[in-house]
XYZ file of C-alpha atoms in Angstrom:
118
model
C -20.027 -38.486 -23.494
C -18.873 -35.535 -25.344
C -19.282 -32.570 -22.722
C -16.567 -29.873 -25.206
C -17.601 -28.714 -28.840
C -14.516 -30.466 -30.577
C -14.251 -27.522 -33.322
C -14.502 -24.429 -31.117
C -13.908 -25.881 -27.279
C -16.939 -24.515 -26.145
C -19.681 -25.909 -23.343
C -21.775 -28.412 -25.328
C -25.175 -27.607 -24.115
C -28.793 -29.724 -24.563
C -31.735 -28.890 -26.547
C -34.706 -30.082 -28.600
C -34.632 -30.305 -32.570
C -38.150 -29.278 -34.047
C -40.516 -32.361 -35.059
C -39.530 -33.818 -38.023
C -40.950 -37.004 -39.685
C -38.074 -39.255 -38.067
C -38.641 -37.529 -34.798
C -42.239 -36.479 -34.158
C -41.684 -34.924 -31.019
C -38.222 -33.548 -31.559
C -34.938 -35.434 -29.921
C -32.389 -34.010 -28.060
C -28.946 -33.313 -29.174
C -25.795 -31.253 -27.723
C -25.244 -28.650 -29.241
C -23.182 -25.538 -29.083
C -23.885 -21.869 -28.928
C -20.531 -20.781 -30.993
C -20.862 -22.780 -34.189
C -23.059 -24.854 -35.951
C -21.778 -27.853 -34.545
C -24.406 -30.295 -32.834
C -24.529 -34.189 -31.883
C -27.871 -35.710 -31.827
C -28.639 -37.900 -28.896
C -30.560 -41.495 -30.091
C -30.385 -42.965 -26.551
C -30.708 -42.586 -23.141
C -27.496 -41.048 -21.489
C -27.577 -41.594 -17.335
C -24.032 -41.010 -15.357
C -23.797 -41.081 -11.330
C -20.630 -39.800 -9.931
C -20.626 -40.666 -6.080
C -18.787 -38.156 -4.511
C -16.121 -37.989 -1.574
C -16.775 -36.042 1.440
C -14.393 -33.638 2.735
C -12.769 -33.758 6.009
C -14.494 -30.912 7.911
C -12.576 -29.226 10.758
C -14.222 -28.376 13.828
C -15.115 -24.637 13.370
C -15.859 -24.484 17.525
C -11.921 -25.355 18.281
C -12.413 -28.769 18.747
C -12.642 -30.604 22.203
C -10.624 -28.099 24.631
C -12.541 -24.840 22.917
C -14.855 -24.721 26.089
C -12.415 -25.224 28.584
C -11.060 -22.034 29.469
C -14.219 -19.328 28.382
C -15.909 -16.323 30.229
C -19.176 -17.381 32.065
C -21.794 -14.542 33.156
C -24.975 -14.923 34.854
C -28.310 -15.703 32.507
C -31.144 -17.510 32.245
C -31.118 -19.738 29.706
C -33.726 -19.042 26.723
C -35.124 -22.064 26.567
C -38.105 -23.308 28.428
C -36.862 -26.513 30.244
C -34.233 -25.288 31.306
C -32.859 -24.493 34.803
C -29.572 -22.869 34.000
C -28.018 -19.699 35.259
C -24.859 -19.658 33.961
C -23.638 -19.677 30.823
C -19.765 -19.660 29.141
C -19.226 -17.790 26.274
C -17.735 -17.440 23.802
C -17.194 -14.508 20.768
C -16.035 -15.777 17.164
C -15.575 -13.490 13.877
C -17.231 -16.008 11.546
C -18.209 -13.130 8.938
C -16.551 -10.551 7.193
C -14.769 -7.944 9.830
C -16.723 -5.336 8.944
C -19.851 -7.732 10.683
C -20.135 -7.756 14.323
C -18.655 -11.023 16.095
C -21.083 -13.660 16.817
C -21.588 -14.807 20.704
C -21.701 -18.779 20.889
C -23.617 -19.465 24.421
C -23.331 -22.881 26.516
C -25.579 -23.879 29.200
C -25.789 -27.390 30.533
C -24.008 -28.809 27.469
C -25.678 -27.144 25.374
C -24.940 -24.994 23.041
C -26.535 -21.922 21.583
C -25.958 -19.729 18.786
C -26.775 -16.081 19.342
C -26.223 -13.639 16.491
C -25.938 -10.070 17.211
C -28.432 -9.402 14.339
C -31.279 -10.686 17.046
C -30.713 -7.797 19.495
């Protein structure tokens, strides 16, 4: 399908024609916003692209990212748990003019705490 008016190289773009006698309740066509070009649609156009997923790399540091962090002495915030220690950990994951956020682990578990909460 034509996506690229082939006169001006301009974004096609879809709309409705008014009713006319052939088309009661209008039809669609592409058309563009630059010139008077316009193709009119008489069937149904359907495309699915499926598309590839990146390869995502591990934002934490990967397996050996815990191994060597700061611990302190806290309770854990969540209700069934019985921890009091946690490692920690501080990453700049926003701009540097935004405070680093703290990344807490207790019993395998990890917990996000953002310095916007305190």
């Amino acid at each position: 399908m034509q996506l690229f008016c082939p006169s001006c190289s301009n974004c096609l773009t879809v709309s409705r024609t008014p009713a006319s006698e052939a088309h009661p309740t209008g039809a669609n066509r592409l058309e563009c916003r630059t010139c008077p070009y316009q193709f009119m649609l008489e069937k149904r156009y359907f495309e699915r692209r499926n598309m590839k997923r990146k390869e995502v790399e591990d934002v934490m540091g990967g397996q050996g990212a815990w191994d060597n962090v700061d611990q302190t002495d806290v309770q854990c915030p969540t209700e069934d748990c019985e921890g009091t220690k946690a490692f920690f950990m501080q990453l700049q994951i926003r701009s540097a003019d935004e405070p680093m956020t703290l990344f807490y682990k207790v019993n395998s578990s990890l917990l996000n705490v953002s310095p916007d909460r305190y």
